[in-house]
Coordinates of C-alpha atoms in Angstrom, one line a residue:
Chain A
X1 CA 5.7 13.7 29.0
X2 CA 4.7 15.2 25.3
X3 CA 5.2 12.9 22.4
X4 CA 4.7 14.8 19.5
X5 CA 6.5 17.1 18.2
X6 CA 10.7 17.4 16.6
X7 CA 13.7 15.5 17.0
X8 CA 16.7 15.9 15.8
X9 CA 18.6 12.5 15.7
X10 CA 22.4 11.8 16.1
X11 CA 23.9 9.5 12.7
X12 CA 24.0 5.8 13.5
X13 CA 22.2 6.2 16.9
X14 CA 18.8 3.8 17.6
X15 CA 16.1 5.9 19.1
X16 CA 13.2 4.1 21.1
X17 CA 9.8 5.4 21.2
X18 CA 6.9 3.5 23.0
X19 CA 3.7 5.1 23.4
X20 CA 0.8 2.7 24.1
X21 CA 1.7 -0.8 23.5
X22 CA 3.9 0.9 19.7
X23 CA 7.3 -0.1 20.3
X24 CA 9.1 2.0 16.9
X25 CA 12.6 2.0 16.7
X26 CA 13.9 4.6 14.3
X27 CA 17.7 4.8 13.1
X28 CA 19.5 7.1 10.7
X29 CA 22.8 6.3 8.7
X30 CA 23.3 9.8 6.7
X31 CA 20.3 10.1 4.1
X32 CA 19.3 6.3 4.9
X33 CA 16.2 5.8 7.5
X34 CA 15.7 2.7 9.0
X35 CA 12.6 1.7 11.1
X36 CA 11.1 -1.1 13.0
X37 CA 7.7 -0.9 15.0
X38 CA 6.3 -3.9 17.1
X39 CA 3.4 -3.8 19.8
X40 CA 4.4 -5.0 23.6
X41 CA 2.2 -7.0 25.3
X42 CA 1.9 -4.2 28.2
X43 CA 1.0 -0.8 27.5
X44 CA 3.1 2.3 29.1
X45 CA 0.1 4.4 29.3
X46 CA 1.3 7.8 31.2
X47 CA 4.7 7.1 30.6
X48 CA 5.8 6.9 27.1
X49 CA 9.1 6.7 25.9
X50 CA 10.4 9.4 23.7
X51 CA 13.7 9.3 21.4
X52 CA 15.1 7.0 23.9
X53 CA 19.0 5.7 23.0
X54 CA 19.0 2.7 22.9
X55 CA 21.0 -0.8 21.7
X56 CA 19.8 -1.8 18.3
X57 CA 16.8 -4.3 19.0
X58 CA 18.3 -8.0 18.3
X59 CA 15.6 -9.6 16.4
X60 CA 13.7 -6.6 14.5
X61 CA 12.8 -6.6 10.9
X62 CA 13.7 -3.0 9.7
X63 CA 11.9 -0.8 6.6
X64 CA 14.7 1.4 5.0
X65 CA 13.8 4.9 3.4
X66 CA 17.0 6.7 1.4
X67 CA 16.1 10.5 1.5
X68 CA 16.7 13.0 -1.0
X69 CA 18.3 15.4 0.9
X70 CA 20.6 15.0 4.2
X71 CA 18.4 15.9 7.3
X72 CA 18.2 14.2 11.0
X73 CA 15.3 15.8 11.8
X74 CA 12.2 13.4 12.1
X75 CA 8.7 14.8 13.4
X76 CA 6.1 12.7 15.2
X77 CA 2.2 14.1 14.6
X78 CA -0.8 12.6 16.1
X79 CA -3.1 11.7 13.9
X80 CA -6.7 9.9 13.9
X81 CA -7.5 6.6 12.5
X82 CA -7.6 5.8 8.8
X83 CA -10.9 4.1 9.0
X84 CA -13.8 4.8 11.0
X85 CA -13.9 3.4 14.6
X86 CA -17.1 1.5 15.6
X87 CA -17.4 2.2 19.0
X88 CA -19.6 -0.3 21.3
X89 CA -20.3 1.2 24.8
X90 CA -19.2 -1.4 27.5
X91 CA -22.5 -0.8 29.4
X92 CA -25.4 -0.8 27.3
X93 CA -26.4 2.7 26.7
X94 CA -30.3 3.6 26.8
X95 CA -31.5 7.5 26.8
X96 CA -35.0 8.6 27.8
X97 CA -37.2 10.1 25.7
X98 CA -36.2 13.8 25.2
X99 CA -33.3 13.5 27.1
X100 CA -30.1 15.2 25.8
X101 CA -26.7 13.8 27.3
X102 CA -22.8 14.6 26.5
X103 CA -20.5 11.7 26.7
X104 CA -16.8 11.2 26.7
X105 CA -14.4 8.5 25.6
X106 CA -10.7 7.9 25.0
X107 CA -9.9 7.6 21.4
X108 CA -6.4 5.9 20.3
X109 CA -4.6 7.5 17.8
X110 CA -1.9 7.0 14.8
X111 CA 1.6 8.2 14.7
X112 CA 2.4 9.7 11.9
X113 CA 6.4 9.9 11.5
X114 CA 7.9 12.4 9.1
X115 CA 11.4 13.2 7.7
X116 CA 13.8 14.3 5.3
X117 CA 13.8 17.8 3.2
X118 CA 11.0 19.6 4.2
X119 CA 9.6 16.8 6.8
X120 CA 7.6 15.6 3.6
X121 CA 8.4 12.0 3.4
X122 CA 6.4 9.9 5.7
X123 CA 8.0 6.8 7.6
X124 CA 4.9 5.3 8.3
X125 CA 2.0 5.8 10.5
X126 CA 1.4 3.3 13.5
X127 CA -1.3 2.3 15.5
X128 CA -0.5 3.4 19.0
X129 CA -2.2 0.0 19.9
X130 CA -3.8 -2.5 17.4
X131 CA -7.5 -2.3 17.3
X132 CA -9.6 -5.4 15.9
X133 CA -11.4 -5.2 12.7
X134 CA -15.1 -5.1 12.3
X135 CA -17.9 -5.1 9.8
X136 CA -20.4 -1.8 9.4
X137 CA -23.5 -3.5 7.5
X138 CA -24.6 -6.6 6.2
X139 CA -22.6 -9.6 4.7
X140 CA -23.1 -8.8 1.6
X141 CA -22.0 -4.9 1.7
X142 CA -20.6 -2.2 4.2
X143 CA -17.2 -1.2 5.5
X144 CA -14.2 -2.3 7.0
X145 CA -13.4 -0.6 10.6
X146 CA -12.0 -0.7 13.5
X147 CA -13.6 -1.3 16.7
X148 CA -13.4 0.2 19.9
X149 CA -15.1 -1.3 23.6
X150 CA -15.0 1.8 25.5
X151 CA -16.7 3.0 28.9
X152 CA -18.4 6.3 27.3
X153 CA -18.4 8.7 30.8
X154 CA -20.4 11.9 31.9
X155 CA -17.6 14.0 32.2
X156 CA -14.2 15.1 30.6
X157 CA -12.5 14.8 33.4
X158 CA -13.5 11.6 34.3
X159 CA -11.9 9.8 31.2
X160 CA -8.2 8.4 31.5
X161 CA -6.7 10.2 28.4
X162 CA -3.4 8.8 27.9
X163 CA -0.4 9.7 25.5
X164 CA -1.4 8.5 22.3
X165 CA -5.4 9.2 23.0
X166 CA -7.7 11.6 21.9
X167 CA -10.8 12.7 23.8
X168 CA -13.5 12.3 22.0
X169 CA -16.7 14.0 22.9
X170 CA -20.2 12.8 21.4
X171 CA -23.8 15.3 21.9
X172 CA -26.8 12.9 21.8
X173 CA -30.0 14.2 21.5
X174 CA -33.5 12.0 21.6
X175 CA -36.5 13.2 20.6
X176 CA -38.4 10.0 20.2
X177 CA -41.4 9.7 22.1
X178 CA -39.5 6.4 23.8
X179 CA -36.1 6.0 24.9
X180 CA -33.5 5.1 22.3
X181 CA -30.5 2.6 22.9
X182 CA -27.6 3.2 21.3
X183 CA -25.6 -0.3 20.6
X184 CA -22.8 0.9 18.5
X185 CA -21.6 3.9 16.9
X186 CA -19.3 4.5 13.8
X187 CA -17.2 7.5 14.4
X188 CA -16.0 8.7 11.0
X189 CA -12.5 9.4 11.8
X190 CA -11.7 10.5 8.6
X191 CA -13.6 13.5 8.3
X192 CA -12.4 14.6 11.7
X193 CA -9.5 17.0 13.2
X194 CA -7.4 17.0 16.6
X195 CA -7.2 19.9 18.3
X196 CA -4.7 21.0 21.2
X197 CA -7.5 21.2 24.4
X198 CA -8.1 23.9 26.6
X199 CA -8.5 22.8 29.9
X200 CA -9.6 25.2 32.7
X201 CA -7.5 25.4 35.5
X202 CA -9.5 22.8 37.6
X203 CA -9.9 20.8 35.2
X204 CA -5.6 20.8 34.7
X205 CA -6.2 19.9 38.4
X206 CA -8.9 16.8 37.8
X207 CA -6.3 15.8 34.5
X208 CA -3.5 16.5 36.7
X209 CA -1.7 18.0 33.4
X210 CA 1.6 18.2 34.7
X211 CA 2.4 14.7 35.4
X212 CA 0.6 13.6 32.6
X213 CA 0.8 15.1 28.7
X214 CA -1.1 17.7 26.6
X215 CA -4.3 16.7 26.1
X216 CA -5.4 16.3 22.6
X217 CA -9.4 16.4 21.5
X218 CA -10.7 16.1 18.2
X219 CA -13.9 17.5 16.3
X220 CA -17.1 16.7 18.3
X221 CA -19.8 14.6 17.2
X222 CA -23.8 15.3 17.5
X223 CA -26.2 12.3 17.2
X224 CA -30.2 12.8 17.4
X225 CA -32.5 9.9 17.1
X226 CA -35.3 11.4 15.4
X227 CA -38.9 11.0 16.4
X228 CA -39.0 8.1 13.6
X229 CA -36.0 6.8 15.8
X230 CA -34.1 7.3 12.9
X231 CA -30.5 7.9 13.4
X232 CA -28.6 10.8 12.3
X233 CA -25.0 11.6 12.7
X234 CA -23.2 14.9 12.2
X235 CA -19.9 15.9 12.4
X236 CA -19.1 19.5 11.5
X237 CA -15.4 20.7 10.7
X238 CA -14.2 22.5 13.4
X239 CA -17.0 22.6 15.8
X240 CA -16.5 20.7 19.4
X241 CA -18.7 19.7 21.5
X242 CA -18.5 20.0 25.3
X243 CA -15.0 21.2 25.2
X244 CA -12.5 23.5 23.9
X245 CA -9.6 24.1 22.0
X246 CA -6.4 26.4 21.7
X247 CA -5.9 25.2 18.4
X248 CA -6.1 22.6 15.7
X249 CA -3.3 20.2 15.8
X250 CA -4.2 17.8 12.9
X251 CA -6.4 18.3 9.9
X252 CA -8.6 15.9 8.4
X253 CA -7.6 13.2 6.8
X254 CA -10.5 13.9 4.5
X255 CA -11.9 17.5 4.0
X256 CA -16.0 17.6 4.5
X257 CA -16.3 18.9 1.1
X258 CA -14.5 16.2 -0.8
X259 CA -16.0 12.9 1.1
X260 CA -18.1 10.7 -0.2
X261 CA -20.5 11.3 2.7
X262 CA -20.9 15.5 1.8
X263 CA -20.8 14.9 -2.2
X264 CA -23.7 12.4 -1.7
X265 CA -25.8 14.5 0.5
X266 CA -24.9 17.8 -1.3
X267 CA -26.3 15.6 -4.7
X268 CA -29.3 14.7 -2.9
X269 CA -30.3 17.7 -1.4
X270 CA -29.8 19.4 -5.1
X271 CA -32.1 17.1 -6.0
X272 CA -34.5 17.8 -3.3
X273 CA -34.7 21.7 -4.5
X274 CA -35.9 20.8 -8.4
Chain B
X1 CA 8.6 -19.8 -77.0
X2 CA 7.7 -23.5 -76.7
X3 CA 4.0 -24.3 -76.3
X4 CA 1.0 -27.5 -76.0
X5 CA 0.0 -28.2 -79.2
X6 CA -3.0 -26.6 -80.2
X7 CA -3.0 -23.2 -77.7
X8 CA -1.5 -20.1 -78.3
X9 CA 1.0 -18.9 -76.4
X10 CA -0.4 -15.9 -73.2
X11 CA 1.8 -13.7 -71.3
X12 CA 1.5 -12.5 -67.6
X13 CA 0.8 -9.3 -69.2
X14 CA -1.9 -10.8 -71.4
X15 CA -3.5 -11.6 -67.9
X16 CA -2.8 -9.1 -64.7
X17 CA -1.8 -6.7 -67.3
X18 CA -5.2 -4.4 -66.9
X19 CA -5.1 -5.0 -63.5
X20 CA -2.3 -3.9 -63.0
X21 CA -2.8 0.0 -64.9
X22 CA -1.9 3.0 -63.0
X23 CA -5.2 4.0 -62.4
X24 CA -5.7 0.4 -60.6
X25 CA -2.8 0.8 -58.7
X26 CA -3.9 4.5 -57.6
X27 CA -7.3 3.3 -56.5
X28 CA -5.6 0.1 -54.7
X29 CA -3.8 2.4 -52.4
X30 CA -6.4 4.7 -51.7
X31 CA -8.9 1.9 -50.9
X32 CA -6.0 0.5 -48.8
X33 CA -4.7 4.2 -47.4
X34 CA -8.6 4.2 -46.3
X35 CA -8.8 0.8 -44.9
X36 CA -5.7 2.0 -42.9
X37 CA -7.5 5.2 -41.4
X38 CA -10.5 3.8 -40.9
X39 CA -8.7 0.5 -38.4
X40 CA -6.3 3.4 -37.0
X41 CA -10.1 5.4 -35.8
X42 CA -12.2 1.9 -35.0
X43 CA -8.7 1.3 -32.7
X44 CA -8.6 5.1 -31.0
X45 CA -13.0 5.2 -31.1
X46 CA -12.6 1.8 -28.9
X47 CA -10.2 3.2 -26.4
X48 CA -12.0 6.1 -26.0
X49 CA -15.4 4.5 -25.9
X50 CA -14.0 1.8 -23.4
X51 CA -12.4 4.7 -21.3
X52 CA -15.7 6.5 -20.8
X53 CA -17.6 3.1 -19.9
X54 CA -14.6 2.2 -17.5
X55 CA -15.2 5.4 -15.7
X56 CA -18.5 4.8 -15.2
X57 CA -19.1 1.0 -15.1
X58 CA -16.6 -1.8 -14.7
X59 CA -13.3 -3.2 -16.3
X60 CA -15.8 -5.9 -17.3
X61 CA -18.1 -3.4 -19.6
X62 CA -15.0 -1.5 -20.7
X63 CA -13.9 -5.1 -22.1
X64 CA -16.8 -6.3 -23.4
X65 CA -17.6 -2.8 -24.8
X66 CA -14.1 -2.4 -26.9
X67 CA -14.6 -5.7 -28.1
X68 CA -18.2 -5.2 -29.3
X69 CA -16.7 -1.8 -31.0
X70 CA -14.0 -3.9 -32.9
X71 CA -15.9 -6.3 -34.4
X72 CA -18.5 -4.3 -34.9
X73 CA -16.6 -1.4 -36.8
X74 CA -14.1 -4.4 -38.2
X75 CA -17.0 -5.6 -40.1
X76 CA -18.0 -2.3 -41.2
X77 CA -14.9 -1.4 -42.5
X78 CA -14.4 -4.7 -44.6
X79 CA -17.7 -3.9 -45.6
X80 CA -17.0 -0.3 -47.0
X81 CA -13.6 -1.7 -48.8
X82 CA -15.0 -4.1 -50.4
X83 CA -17.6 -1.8 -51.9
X84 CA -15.1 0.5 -52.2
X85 CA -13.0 -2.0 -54.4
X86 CA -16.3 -2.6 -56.5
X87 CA -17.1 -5.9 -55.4
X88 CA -21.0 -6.4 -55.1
X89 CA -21.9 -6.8 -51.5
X90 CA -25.2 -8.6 -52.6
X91 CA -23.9 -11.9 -54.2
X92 CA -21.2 -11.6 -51.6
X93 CA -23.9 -11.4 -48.9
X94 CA -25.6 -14.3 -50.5
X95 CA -22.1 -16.4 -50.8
X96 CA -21.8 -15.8 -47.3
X97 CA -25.1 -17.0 -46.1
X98 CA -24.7 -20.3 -47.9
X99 CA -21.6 -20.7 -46.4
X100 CA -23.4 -19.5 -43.1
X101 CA -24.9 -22.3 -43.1
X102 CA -21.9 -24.6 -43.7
X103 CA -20.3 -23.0 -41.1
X104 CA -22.6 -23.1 -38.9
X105 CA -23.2 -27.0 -39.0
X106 CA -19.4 -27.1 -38.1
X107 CA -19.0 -25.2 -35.8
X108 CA -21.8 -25.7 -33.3
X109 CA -19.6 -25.7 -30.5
X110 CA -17.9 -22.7 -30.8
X111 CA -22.2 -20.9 -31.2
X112 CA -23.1 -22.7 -28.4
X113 CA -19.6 -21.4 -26.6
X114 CA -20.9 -17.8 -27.7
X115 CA -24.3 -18.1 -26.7
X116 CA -23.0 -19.2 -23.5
X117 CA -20.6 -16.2 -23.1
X118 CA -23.6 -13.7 -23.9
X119 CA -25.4 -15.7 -20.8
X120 CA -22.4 -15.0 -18.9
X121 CA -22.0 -11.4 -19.5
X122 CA -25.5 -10.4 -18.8
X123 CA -25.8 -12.8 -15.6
X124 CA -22.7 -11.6 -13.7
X125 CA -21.5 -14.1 -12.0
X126 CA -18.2 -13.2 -11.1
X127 CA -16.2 -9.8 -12.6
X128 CA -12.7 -9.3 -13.8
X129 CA -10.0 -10.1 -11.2
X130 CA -13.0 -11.7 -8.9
X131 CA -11.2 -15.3 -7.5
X132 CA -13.4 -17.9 -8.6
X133 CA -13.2 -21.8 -8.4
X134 CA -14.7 -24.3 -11.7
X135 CA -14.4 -27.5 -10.7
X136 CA -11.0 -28.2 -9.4
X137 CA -9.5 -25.3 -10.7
X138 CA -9.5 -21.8 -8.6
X139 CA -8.0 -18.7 -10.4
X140 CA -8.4 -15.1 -10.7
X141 CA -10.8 -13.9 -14.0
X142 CA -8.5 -12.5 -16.7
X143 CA -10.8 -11.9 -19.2
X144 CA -14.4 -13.1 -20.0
X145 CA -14.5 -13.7 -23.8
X146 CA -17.4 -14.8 -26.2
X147 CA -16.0 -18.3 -26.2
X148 CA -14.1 -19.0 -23.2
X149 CA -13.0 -17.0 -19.9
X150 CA -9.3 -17.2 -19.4
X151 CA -8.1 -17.8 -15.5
X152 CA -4.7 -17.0 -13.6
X153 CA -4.5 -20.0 -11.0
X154 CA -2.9 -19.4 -7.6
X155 CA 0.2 -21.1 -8.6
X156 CA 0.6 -18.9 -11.5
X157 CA -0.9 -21.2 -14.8
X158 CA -3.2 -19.9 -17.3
X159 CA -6.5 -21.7 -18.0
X160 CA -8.8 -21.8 -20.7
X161 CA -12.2 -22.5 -19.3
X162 CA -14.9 -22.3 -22.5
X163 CA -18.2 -20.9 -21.6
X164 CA -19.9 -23.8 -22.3
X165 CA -18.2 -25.5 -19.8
X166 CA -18.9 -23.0 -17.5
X167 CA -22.5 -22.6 -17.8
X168 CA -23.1 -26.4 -17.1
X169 CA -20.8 -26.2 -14.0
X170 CA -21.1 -25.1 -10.7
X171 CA -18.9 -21.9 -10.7
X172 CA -17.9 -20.3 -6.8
X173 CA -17.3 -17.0 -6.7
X174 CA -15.1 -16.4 -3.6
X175 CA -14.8 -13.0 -3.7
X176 CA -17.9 -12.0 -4.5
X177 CA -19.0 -10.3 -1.2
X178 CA -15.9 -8.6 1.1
X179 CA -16.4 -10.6 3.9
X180 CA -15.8 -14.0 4.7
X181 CA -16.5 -16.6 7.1
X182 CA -13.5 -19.2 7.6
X183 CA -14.8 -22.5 9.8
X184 CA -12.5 -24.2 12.3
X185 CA -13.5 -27.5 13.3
X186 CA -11.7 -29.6 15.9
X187 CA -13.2 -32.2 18.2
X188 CA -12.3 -32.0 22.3
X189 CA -12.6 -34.6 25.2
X190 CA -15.8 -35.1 26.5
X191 CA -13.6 -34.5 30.1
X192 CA -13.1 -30.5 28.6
X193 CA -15.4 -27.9 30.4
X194 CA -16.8 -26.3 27.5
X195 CA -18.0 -23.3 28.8
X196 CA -14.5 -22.5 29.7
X197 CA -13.2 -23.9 26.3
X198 CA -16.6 -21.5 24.4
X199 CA -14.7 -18.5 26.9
X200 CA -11.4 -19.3 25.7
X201 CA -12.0 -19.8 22.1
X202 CA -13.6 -16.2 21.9
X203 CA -10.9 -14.6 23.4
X204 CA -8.5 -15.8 21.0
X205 CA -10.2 -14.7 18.6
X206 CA -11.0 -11.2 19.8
X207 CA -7.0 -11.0 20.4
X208 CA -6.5 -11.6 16.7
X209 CA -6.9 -7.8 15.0
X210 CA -8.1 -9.7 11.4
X211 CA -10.7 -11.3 13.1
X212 CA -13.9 -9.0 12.7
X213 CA -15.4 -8.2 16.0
X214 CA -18.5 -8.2 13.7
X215 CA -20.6 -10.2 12.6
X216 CA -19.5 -11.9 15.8
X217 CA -17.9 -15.2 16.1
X218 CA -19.7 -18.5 15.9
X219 CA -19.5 -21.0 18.5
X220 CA -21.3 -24.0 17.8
X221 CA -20.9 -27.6 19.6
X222 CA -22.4 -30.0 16.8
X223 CA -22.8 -33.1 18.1
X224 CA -21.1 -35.9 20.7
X225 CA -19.1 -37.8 18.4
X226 CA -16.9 -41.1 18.2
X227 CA -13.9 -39.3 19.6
X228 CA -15.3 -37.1 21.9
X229 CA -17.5 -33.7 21.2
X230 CA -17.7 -31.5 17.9
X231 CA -16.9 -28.1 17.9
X232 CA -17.4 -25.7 15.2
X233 CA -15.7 -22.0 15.7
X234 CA -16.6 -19.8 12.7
X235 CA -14.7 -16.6 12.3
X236 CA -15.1 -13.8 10.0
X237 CA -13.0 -12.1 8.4
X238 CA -12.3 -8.9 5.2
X239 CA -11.9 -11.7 2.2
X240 CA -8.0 -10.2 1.7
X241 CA -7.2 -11.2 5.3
X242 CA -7.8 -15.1 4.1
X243 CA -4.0 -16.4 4.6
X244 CA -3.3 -14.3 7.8
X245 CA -6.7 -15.5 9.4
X246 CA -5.7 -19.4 8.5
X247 CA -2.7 -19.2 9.9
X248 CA -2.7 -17.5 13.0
X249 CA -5.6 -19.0 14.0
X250 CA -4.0 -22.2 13.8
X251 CA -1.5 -20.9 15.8
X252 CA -3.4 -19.3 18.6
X253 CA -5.6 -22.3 18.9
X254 CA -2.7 -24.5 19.3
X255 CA -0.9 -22.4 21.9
X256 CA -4.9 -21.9 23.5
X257 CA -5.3 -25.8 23.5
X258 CA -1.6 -26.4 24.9
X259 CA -2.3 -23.6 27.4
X260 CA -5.3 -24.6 28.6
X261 CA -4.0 -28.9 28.4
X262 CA -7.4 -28.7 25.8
X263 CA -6.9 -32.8 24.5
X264 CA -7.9 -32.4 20.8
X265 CA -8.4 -35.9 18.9
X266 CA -8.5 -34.2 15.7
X267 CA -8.6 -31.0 13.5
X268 CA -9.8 -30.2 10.4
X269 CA -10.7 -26.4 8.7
X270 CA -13.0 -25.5 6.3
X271 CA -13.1 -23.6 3.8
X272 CA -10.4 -24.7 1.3
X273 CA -9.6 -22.9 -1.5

């Protein structure tokens, strides 16, 4: 069943969505928006729940948004993280020396929930499950993340993709003279898009499309340990890796050319020419 | 007019009168018109310069900066009125270091308070709006001055700490570095199987989205004690995640313990603010 996309809801009617382990209940009096989000305890995986009508939830703590303009449309976009995602393989990953490899995972994703004139105010954006924090560098600097345990796979189709995921495809590359073990890896969200996936036709069959969703895959992401096993991670817009795409669904949060991450290595490679 | 015997009677006139001449009175307000300019430019130079230096430094330099521009150009200006009015700035100068010295003798605290502040500033202890805890008191930085630092407590008072005082204490920064470590420490039955409990412990804490999954938790038993073995479970944690960590903790461990029929003589956590 497809999440994302418009609804158009009834005055003083609860809808239910649940698309992971988000419960969001969403109800509209006239210009007035009210919303309440929890996470069950089981997720529904394949079978999400979409615009559901339901009884008003009896112990739910509701936000309230007054719009400018009358409108009962509301418009649910997938969107990626807001922080990077540290993802630790399950099974400790090691690659031989000069040994190239593609791997897949699942990647959760937000839902972004828009209304009013011009769909431009935003409800809120909700974890379709609640990853755990974690720490990229020391104690006594680095950045908040999320983190992600996650069985990386050899091919597309063997990765459970379910509404509210993203596959995620990762290009590593080691041309060290020994193998390399990769322990964790941040996957800067932020700088990355989704894309609506093509899937060839026996592929559809592996993903078995129709009783599932649309799959959704975002910007790929090449990493080479260098031959001084140093690490280095690029991510370049619009270029996927391993897989294809019919079209980009959702844009960056961040554009390349305005993160940190670019400005600093533009600057040092400026540097580098003088 | 009725006078002392002996003295001849003088008018207001007789004194302020050539003071008090148009030309005096011109030069009066232009000294004063220029005063006036001069304070209204030290005040808009100081925002400016402070703006710049808060865009590329701290709110800390951007302070310390506008104040070191006010006083600075304060002094200048009184300077350039006074010579400006005529008054000789060297026997002025001269007044003023004997009464330098006077002053100084008197207020040794206060010098001492400032010389303390300059230590302050250039060491770094803690920044504007950094949480930091002198002796009993724990409050958020306000301002850093050259005689005292001025603290907003967690139950809303203001406190004047001089830097004096601070320089001889110890002074905790807790939010100097943007993660924390919160310690949990509870004592078990020596009947509990404590790889089970070590298992169990973890898991609540992975379950608990504040809880960093790195740097990883800390399991430690720490000794055998009176009441029955010593556990220590450190968790980590982004430093504005403090009061959510403390509390559902707590309640996780509680429901864990009751769960699992965990007998726990006693708990206690650590850190308090």
């Amino acid at each position: 069943m497809q999440v994302w996309g418009s609804y158009q809801l009834e005055n003083r009617t609860t809808y239910l969505w649940r698309v992971g382990r988000l419960m969001l209940w969403l109800f509209r009096d006239e210009r007035q928006w009210f919303w309440s989000s929890t996470y069950a305890e089981q997720s529904v995986d394949e079978h999400p729940v979409v615009a559901e009508q339901v009884a008003e939830p009896a112990d739910a703590s509701w936000r309230r948004l007054i719009t400018r303009s009358l409108s009962s449309q509301v418009v649910l976009a997938p969107v990626l993280p807001d922080r990077a995602v540290v993802v630790v393989p399950t099974e400790p990953l090691s690659i031989a020396a000069h040994a190239e490899v593609r791997l897949y995972f699942a990647l959760p994703l937000w839902v972004q929930f828009r209304c009013g004139h011009a769909l431009a105010e935003l409800l809120g954006e909700f974890g379709v499950r609640p990853l755990s924090n974690t720490w990229l560098g020391d104690t006594f600097s680095g950045r908040l993340c999320y983190g992600l345990r996650t069985l990386m796979r050899y091919e597309p189709a063997e990765v459970r993709v379910c509404p509210g995921e993203a596959l995620c495809s990762l290009q590593i590359q080691n041309l060290a003279e020994e193998a390399a073990t990769l322990d964790k890896l941040a996957i800067p969200s932020d700088i990355m898009a989704l894309y609506r996936q093509l899937v060839s036709p026996e592929d559809e069959k592996a993903y078995d499309m129709e009783k599932t969703h649309e799959a959704l895959c975002t910007t790929g992401i090449q990493l080479a340990f260098g031959r001084d096993r140093e690490l280095q991670v690029r991510v370049q817009p619009d270029q996927l890796v391993g897989l294809a795409a019919k079209e980009r669904v959702t844009a960056p949060r961040v554009h390349l050319q305005d993160s940190v991450w670019h400005k600093s290595i533009t600057l040092l490679k400026k540097i580098g020419e003088y | 007019m009725a006078g002392f015997p002996g003295m001849s009677a003088i008018s207001l006139s007789d004194l302020f009168g050539p003071v008090w001449q148009p030309e005096t009175v011109v030069a009066v307000a232009q000294v004063a018109l220029l005063a006036l300019a001069l304070f209204a430019g030290l005040k808009i130079c100081a925002y400016i310069i402070g703006r710049l230096v808060e865009k590329r430094f701290s709110r800390q330099s951007m302070m310390i900066t506008r104040k070191v521009v006010t006083y600075a150009g304060s002094a200048a200006i009184v300077l350039i009125v006074l010579a400006q009015l005529g008054i000789s700035l060297t026997g002025l100068l001269g007044a003023f270091g004997i009464a330098g010295v006077a002053i100084g003798f008197a207020s040794q605290t206060s010098i001492s308070n400032v010389i303390s502040g300059l230590f302050l500033i250039s060491e770094k202890s803690f920044e504007l709006g950094d949480l930091i805890r002198v002796g009993d008191n724990t409050g958020v930085v306000l301002s850093i001055d050259l005689l005292s630092i001025k603290i907003r407590t967690l139950d809303n008072q203001f406190i004047r700490i001089p830097n004096e005082t601070l320089i001889k204490s110890e002074v905790t920064t807790i939010t100097r570095f943007p993660i924390r470590r919160m310690n949990f420490e509870f004592t078990v039955s020596y009947k509990t199987d404590l790889p089970a409990l070590k298992q169990s412990l973890l898991e609540v804490v992975r379950e608990i989205p504040q809880c960093l999954d790195e740097p990883e938790p800390l399991y430690v038993i720490k000794q055998f004690g009176l009441r029955g073995v010593d556990i220590l479970l450190g968790v980590w944690f982004a430093r504005e995640d403090f009061v959510v960590v403390k509390n559902t903790v707590h309640e996780k461990l509680l429901e864990r313990f009751e769960r699992d029929r965990v007998e726990v003589p006693v708990i206690t956590v650590a850190p308090l603010l």
